[in-house]
Short mmCIF file of C-alpha atoms in Angstrom, two decimals:
data_model
loop_
_atom_site.label_atom_id
_atom_site.label_comp_id
_atom_site.label_asym_id
_atom_site.label_seq_id
_atom_site.Cartn_x
_atom_site.Cartn_y
_atom_site.Cartn_z
CA MET A 69 26.69 -27.43 35.02
CA ASP A 70 28.08 -27.47 38.52
CA ALA A 71 24.70 -27.21 40.29
CA ILE A 72 26.18 -26.77 43.77
CA HIS A 73 28.93 -23.96 42.81
CA THR A 74 26.15 -22.14 40.84
CA ARG A 75 23.83 -22.13 43.78
CA LEU A 76 26.67 -20.89 45.94
CA PHE A 77 27.31 -18.01 43.47
CA ASN A 78 23.94 -17.11 42.89
CA GLN A 79 23.13 -16.95 46.54
CA GLY A 80 26.00 -14.65 47.13
CA LEU A 81 27.81 -17.20 49.42
CA ILE A 82 30.98 -16.95 47.10
CA SER A 83 32.19 -13.98 44.92
CA THR A 84 29.41 -11.99 46.29
CA LYS A 85 27.74 -9.29 43.90
CA PHE A 86 25.98 -7.71 46.87
CA HIS A 87 27.13 -4.39 48.37
CA THR A 88 24.24 -3.54 50.67
CA ILE A 89 21.98 -5.42 53.26
CA GLY A 90 19.12 -4.18 51.25
CA GLU A 91 20.32 -5.76 48.03
CA VAL A 92 20.86 -9.09 49.67
CA VAL A 93 17.18 -9.12 50.92
CA SER A 94 15.79 -7.83 47.53
CA ALA A 95 17.73 -10.19 45.40
CA LEU A 96 16.61 -13.14 47.30
CA GLY A 97 13.04 -11.94 47.37
CA ALA A 98 12.70 -12.77 51.01
CA VAL A 99 14.84 -14.39 53.85
CA GLN A 100 13.57 -16.67 56.50
CA ALA A 101 14.00 -14.81 59.75
CA GLN A 102 12.23 -16.40 62.76
CA ASP A 103 15.78 -16.90 64.46
CA TYR A 104 16.77 -13.22 64.51
CA ALA A 105 20.35 -13.86 65.39
CA GLY A 106 20.63 -16.47 62.62
CA ALA A 107 18.91 -14.52 60.11
CA LYS A 108 21.17 -11.66 60.56
CA TRP A 109 24.31 -13.79 60.08
CA ALA A 110 22.57 -15.30 56.97
CA LEU A 111 22.69 -11.72 55.51
CA GLY A 112 26.24 -11.02 56.87
CA LEU A 113 27.44 -14.16 54.97
CA ARG A 114 26.45 -12.76 51.78
CA LEU A 115 28.35 -9.40 52.21
CA LYS A 116 32.05 -8.56 52.37
CA ASP A 117 31.92 -6.04 55.10
CA SER A 118 29.03 -6.33 57.48
CA THR A 119 28.43 -6.50 61.14
CA ASP A 120 25.62 -7.81 63.37
CA SER A 121 25.04 -4.12 64.53
CA SER A 122 24.69 -2.88 60.99
CA ILE A 123 21.80 -5.26 60.33
CA ASP A 124 20.23 -4.21 63.62
CA GLN A 125 20.35 -0.74 62.37
CA ALA A 126 18.88 -1.70 58.89
CA LEU A 127 15.89 -3.13 60.81
CA ALA A 128 15.73 -0.10 63.01
CA ASP A 129 15.58 2.46 60.07
CA GLY A 130 13.34 0.49 57.96
CA SER A 131 15.73 -0.57 55.13
CA ILE A 132 14.71 -4.03 55.62
CA LEU A 133 11.39 -5.25 57.38
CA ARG A 134 10.76 -8.46 59.36
CA THR A 135 7.01 -9.68 58.83
CA HIS A 136 5.08 -12.97 58.16
CA LEU A 137 4.77 -13.81 54.30
CA LEU A 138 5.31 -16.93 52.04
CA ARG A 139 5.14 -19.95 54.42
CA PRO A 140 3.59 -18.93 57.74
CA THR A 141 6.91 -17.73 59.33
CA TRP A 142 8.90 -14.62 59.78
CA HIS A 143 10.96 -13.19 56.81
CA PHE A 144 13.21 -10.20 56.21
CA VAL A 145 11.78 -8.36 53.08
CA SER A 146 12.62 -5.22 51.30
CA PRO A 147 10.18 -2.24 51.87
CA THR A 148 9.76 -1.74 48.10
CA ASP A 149 8.66 -5.45 47.83
CA ILE A 150 6.49 -5.95 50.91
CA ARG A 151 3.15 -5.21 49.47
CA TRP A 152 3.35 -6.95 46.30
CA LEU A 153 4.65 -10.08 47.99
CA LEU A 154 1.78 -9.88 50.61
CA MET A 155 -0.86 -9.48 47.83
CA LEU A 156 0.66 -12.46 46.19
CA THR A 157 1.31 -14.85 49.08
CA ALA A 158 -1.05 -13.72 52.02
CA PRO A 159 -4.05 -15.62 50.80
CA ARG A 160 -2.20 -18.89 50.84
CA VAL A 161 -0.72 -18.27 54.36
CA HIS A 162 -4.30 -17.24 55.60
CA ALA A 163 -5.60 -20.60 54.19
CA VAL A 164 -2.69 -22.37 56.13
CA ASN A 165 -3.54 -20.55 59.23
CA ALA A 166 -7.45 -21.14 59.04
CA PHE A 167 -7.58 -24.13 61.19
CA MET A 168 -5.85 -22.67 64.16
CA ALA A 169 -7.68 -19.21 63.51
CA ARG A 170 -10.93 -21.19 64.00
CA LYS A 171 -9.69 -23.16 67.00
CA LEU A 172 -8.47 -19.74 68.86
CA GLU A 173 -11.61 -17.96 67.69
CA VAL A 174 -9.74 -15.33 65.84
CA ASP A 175 -12.66 -14.48 63.64
CA LYS A 176 -13.75 -11.52 61.48
CA PRO A 177 -15.44 -9.54 64.22
CA THR A 178 -12.41 -10.05 66.46
CA LEU A 179 -10.06 -9.00 63.65
CA LYS A 180 -12.15 -6.13 62.77
CA LYS A 181 -12.05 -4.84 66.38
CA SER A 182 -8.34 -5.57 66.75
CA TYR A 183 -7.28 -3.71 63.66
CA ALA A 184 -9.11 -0.56 64.89
CA VAL A 185 -7.30 -0.81 68.09
CA LEU A 186 -3.94 -1.43 66.23
CA GLU A 187 -4.47 1.72 64.03
CA LYS A 188 -5.28 3.82 66.96
CA SER A 189 -2.50 2.62 69.11
CA LEU A 190 0.25 2.63 66.57
CA GLN A 191 -0.80 5.80 64.67
CA GLY A 192 1.99 8.52 64.63
CA ASN A 193 4.76 6.08 64.75
CA GLN A 194 3.96 4.94 68.17
CA TYR A 195 5.92 1.67 68.09
CA LEU A 196 4.79 -1.01 70.55
CA THR A 197 5.85 -4.43 71.47
CA ARG A 198 3.51 -7.36 71.19
CA THR A 199 3.00 -7.41 74.87
CA ASP A 200 1.95 -3.76 74.87
CA ILE A 201 -0.39 -4.36 71.93
CA GLY A 202 -1.90 -7.32 73.94
CA TYR A 203 -2.65 -4.99 76.92
CA ALA A 204 -4.31 -2.37 74.47
CA LEU A 205 -6.35 -4.94 72.89
CA GLU A 206 -7.60 -6.36 76.14
CA LYS A 207 -8.25 -2.96 77.42
CA SER A 208 -10.49 -2.23 74.44
CA GLY A 209 -12.50 -5.31 74.88
CA VAL A 210 -10.69 -7.94 72.84
CA LYS A 211 -10.74 -10.98 74.97
CA LYS A 212 -7.74 -13.28 75.67
CA ALA A 213 -5.39 -11.20 73.71
CA ASP A 214 -2.33 -13.07 74.75
CA GLY A 215 -0.37 -16.36 73.98
CA GLN A 216 -1.09 -18.03 70.69
CA ARG A 217 -4.41 -16.05 70.07
CA LEU A 218 -2.38 -12.83 70.05
CA VAL A 219 0.04 -14.33 67.80
CA TYR A 220 -2.60 -15.22 65.28
CA ILE A 221 -4.13 -11.83 65.59
CA MET A 222 -0.91 -9.97 64.86
CA MET A 223 0.00 -12.39 61.91
CA ALA A 224 -3.36 -11.57 60.41
CA ALA A 225 -2.72 -7.84 60.74
CA GLU A 226 0.71 -8.28 58.93
CA LEU A 227 -0.72 -10.56 56.09
CA ASP A 228 -3.51 -7.88 55.65
CA ALA A 229 -0.70 -5.26 55.19
CA LEU A 230 -1.70 -3.34 58.33
CA ILE A 231 1.31 -3.76 60.36
CA CYS A 232 4.98 -4.53 59.97
CA SER A 233 8.26 -4.44 62.14
CA GLY A 234 9.19 -1.29 63.81
CA PRO A 235 12.58 -0.48 65.49
CA ARG A 236 13.69 -2.85 68.36
CA GLU A 237 12.98 -1.64 71.80
CA GLY A 238 16.15 -3.20 73.53
CA LYS A 239 15.91 -6.85 72.78
CA GLN A 240 12.07 -6.55 72.19
CA PHE A 241 10.63 -6.32 68.70
CA THR A 242 8.20 -3.61 68.01
CA TYR A 243 5.25 -3.31 65.33
CA ALA A 244 4.48 -0.38 63.17
CA LEU A 245 1.70 0.72 60.73
CA LEU A 246 2.91 -0.56 57.33
CA ASP A 247 1.54 2.73 55.79
CA GLU A 248 3.61 4.98 58.13
CA ARG A 249 6.62 2.70 57.82
CA VAL A 250 6.74 2.22 54.10
CA PRO A 251 5.70 4.94 51.48
CA LYS A 252 3.25 3.51 49.11
CA VAL A 253 4.27 2.56 45.59
CA PRO A 254 2.50 1.81 42.37
CA GLU A 255 0.42 -1.38 42.73
CA MET A 256 1.40 -4.47 40.87
CA LYS A 257 -0.81 -6.64 39.23
CA ARG A 258 -1.09 -10.45 40.46
CA GLU A 259 0.41 -11.91 37.32
CA GLU A 260 3.25 -9.26 37.46
CA ALA A 261 4.02 -10.23 41.01
CA LEU A 262 4.06 -13.89 40.10
CA ALA A 263 6.34 -13.38 37.39
CA GLU A 264 8.70 -11.12 39.58
CA LEU A 265 8.82 -13.58 42.51
CA THR A 266 9.53 -16.53 40.03
CA LYS A 267 12.27 -14.65 38.32
CA ARG A 268 13.82 -13.71 41.63
CA TYR A 269 13.72 -17.22 43.00
CA PHE A 270 15.46 -19.01 40.20
CA SER A 271 17.96 -16.04 39.70
CA ALA A 272 19.12 -16.27 43.31
CA ARG A 273 18.49 -19.94 44.06
CA GLY A 274 18.85 -21.72 40.78
CA PRO A 275 19.20 -24.32 39.66
CA ALA A 276 15.99 -25.44 41.23
CA THR A 277 13.05 -27.35 40.33
CA LEU A 278 9.23 -26.53 40.20
CA GLN A 279 8.75 -28.49 43.50
CA ASP A 280 11.59 -26.33 45.23
CA PHE A 281 9.85 -23.21 44.00
CA THR A 282 6.45 -24.45 45.28
CA TRP A 283 7.78 -25.40 48.76
CA TRP A 284 9.82 -22.19 49.24
CA SER A 285 7.06 -19.82 48.04
CA GLY A 286 4.08 -21.48 49.53
CA LEU A 287 2.23 -21.08 46.13
CA THR A 288 0.18 -23.80 44.30
CA LEU A 289 1.66 -26.05 41.64
CA THR A 290 -0.52 -24.22 39.07
CA ASP A 291 0.75 -20.88 40.14
CA ALA A 292 4.48 -21.99 40.26
CA ARG A 293 4.12 -23.59 36.69
CA ASN A 294 2.39 -20.41 35.39
CA GLY A 295 5.27 -18.31 36.83
CA ILE A 296 7.92 -20.42 35.10
CA GLU A 297 6.06 -20.22 31.99
CA MET A 298 5.83 -16.39 32.11
CA VAL A 299 9.64 -15.96 32.79
CA LYS A 300 11.24 -18.98 31.07
CA SER A 301 12.68 -16.60 28.46
CA HIS A 302 14.89 -15.37 31.13
CA LEU A 303 15.81 -18.70 32.25
CA THR A 304 17.80 -21.83 31.28
CA SER A 305 16.68 -25.41 31.95
CA GLU A 306 18.88 -28.51 32.42
CA THR A 307 17.58 -31.97 33.09
CA ILE A 308 19.29 -33.63 35.99
CA ASN A 309 18.21 -37.16 37.19
CA ASN A 310 15.16 -36.77 35.07
CA GLN A 311 14.08 -33.57 36.82
CA ALA A 312 14.02 -30.20 35.04
CA TYR A 313 16.23 -27.58 36.85
CA TRP A 314 15.57 -23.89 36.15
CA PHE A 315 18.24 -21.15 36.56
CA ALA A 316 19.34 -17.72 35.24
CA GLU A 317 22.32 -17.68 33.27
CA THR A 318 25.38 -16.57 35.46
CA LYS A 319 28.96 -15.75 35.07
CA SER A 320 30.24 -17.66 38.07
CA PRO A 321 34.00 -18.07 38.66
CA THR A 322 35.38 -20.71 36.44
CA SER A 323 38.85 -20.66 37.68
CA LYS A 324 40.56 -23.32 39.91
CA ARG A 325 38.74 -23.44 43.19
CA SER A 326 39.99 -23.72 46.60
CA GLU A 327 38.28 -25.33 49.48
CA THR A 328 35.43 -23.00 50.66
CA ALA A 329 33.62 -23.39 54.01
CA HIS A 330 30.61 -21.58 55.47
CA LEU A 331 29.09 -21.73 58.93
CA LEU A 332 25.49 -21.62 57.86
CA PRO A 333 22.78 -20.61 60.46
CA ASN A 334 19.62 -22.62 60.85
CA TYR A 335 17.01 -21.90 58.34
CA ASP A 336 19.65 -20.44 55.84
CA GLU A 337 18.23 -19.93 52.49
CA PHE A 338 20.90 -22.30 51.03
CA ILE A 339 18.89 -25.24 52.67
CA VAL A 340 15.45 -23.86 53.22
CA GLY A 341 15.24 -22.68 49.72
CA TYR A 342 14.91 -26.27 48.38
CA THR A 343 12.53 -29.20 49.25
CA ASP A 344 15.29 -31.64 47.69
CA ARG A 345 18.50 -31.16 49.67
CA SER A 346 20.01 -34.44 48.32
CA PHE A 347 22.56 -32.26 46.35
CA ILE A 348 24.14 -31.01 49.58
CA TYR A 349 23.18 -33.34 52.39
CA ASN A 350 23.31 -36.98 52.97
CA THR A 351 20.58 -38.01 55.24
CA THR A 352 22.61 -40.84 56.71
CA HIS A 353 24.00 -38.12 58.95
CA ASP A 354 20.49 -37.53 60.53
CA LYS A 355 21.35 -39.67 63.59
CA LYS A 356 24.32 -37.16 64.30
CA LEU A 357 21.90 -34.26 64.64
CA ASP A 358 20.46 -32.91 67.87
CA ASP A 359 17.26 -33.95 69.14
CA ARG A 360 15.18 -31.79 66.59
CA GLY A 361 16.58 -34.34 63.96
CA ASN A 362 16.14 -32.29 60.82
CA VAL A 363 19.06 -30.50 59.11
CA LEU A 364 17.04 -27.41 58.46
CA PHE A 365 16.97 -26.65 62.25
CA GLN A 366 20.64 -26.87 62.74
CA ASN A 367 23.56 -24.45 62.28
CA THR A 368 25.65 -26.23 59.71
CA ILE A 369 29.09 -26.57 58.44
CA ALA A 370 29.17 -26.40 54.64
CA VAL A 371 32.48 -27.31 52.85
CA ASN A 372 32.18 -26.74 48.95
CA GLY A 373 28.42 -26.54 49.35
CA GLN A 374 28.21 -29.91 51.12
CA ILE A 375 26.91 -30.19 54.75
CA LYS A 376 29.52 -31.80 56.63
CA GLY A 377 28.76 -30.86 60.24
CA THR A 378 27.03 -28.80 62.64
CA TRP A 379 27.93 -26.01 65.05
CA LYS A 380 27.04 -24.01 68.02
CA ARG A 381 27.84 -20.71 69.38
CA THR A 382 28.10 -19.23 72.81
CA VAL A 383 28.65 -15.39 73.09
CA LYS A 384 30.57 -14.37 75.97
CA LYS A 385 31.63 -10.71 76.95
CA ASN A 386 35.20 -11.08 75.33
CA GLU A 387 34.73 -13.81 72.80
CA VAL A 388 32.55 -16.05 71.03
CA LEU A 389 32.93 -19.84 71.56
CA VAL A 390 32.20 -21.90 68.29
CA GLU A 391 31.80 -25.56 68.98
CA LEU A 392 32.11 -27.58 65.77
CA THR A 393 30.82 -31.12 65.40
CA PRO A 394 31.89 -32.55 61.99
CA PHE A 395 30.22 -35.65 60.54
CA ILE A 396 33.47 -36.80 59.24
CA LYS A 397 37.25 -36.16 59.64
CA PHE A 398 38.28 -33.04 57.86
CA SER A 399 41.24 -32.74 55.49
CA LYS A 400 43.89 -29.99 56.33
CA ALA A 401 42.61 -27.91 53.52
CA GLU A 402 38.91 -28.40 55.19
CA VAL A 403 40.26 -27.50 58.39
CA GLN A 404 41.83 -24.34 57.10
CA ALA A 405 38.61 -23.30 55.18
CA VAL A 406 36.65 -23.88 58.32
CA ALA A 407 38.98 -21.78 60.37
CA THR A 408 38.49 -19.00 57.78
CA ALA A 409 34.76 -19.17 58.07
CA THR A 410 34.76 -19.14 61.81
CA LYS A 411 36.93 -15.93 61.65
CA LYS A 412 34.50 -14.25 59.35
CA TYR A 413 31.74 -15.04 61.94
CA GLY A 414 33.91 -13.56 64.72
CA ASP A 415 34.59 -10.34 62.62
CA PHE A 416 30.84 -10.13 62.01
CA LEU A 417 30.09 -10.17 65.78
CA GLY A 418 33.14 -8.01 66.47
CA LEU A 419 34.63 -10.57 68.92
CA PRO A 420 37.64 -13.02 68.92
CA VAL A 421 36.70 -16.67 68.08
CA ARG A 422 37.55 -19.67 70.21
CA THR A 423 36.75 -22.91 68.52
CA THR A 424 36.46 -26.50 69.76
CA GLY A 425 35.84 -29.79 67.92
CA VAL A 426 38.29 -29.34 64.92
CA ASP A 427 42.12 -29.32 65.22
CA ALA A 428 43.85 -26.62 63.10
#
């Protein structure tokens, strides 16, 4: 088994099987999305013909949603999946947030009062920005409804399935009542939800380990083991370096492969989906990263699934400047593959691309 090639195929980064934005998000289960521009490109990478504006539109019309689940950070999620995912993962995120919630005095009385204000303020598809909601909360007697305290109030409301993303207002994100934004669907039992998330994870990200799944999902080791046990008849296991790797059987292309490059955004699921990134990244390159010093936070250049550099973008009125910083000298074939990848990014933005850092 070629683990890297299989991951590229399963994630839709090569020979994509996805036709719509919703299909990508649903197949991946959830897509990390706190960097909105980068997360849009993460979806665009996995589709043949998509644009930055088409993903804006998908968020606006509710085809995809942006909310907190899994680890305590933003994710894109499908409307049909949001409730069962929250039911499964929200208790763990609440537990992670508990210390900060106590520190910020985001207690049960505060949340009860805040939730009542949210329901009243957002009712009837009255989409509001976080700032507007902060004003409404303070006007109703919720003290210090700004800064980090407001962040944790809003996150709790998301985790408790009260609110989710609404359409953007200019460049500002808005919130909506989940029950108004997403029609209710039959409830899923916890065991069913655990099995479904496990199957989707290993189908879209396999081959991967138990530890990888635990990291990505935020679930306990016990839950992760139980999930694998429930769906292992749908999966195949192979031992690599004394570790069990699980994956769904795929029909990935087996013909001769040419050089393939991707400009991955920060937090892309090809990187954030695993706790062990040794297959794709050599940590000796850490010293070449920016001051955040972690490959997870970087826009990276992947060549044949190996992280071989970083990139930065500057969007201008009539072009996008892409600054490439390779870790090593690229071969002619790799240079051409990277040029193809940068053109795809320009097409996604609808702008011509000018690159620096790699000679064509």
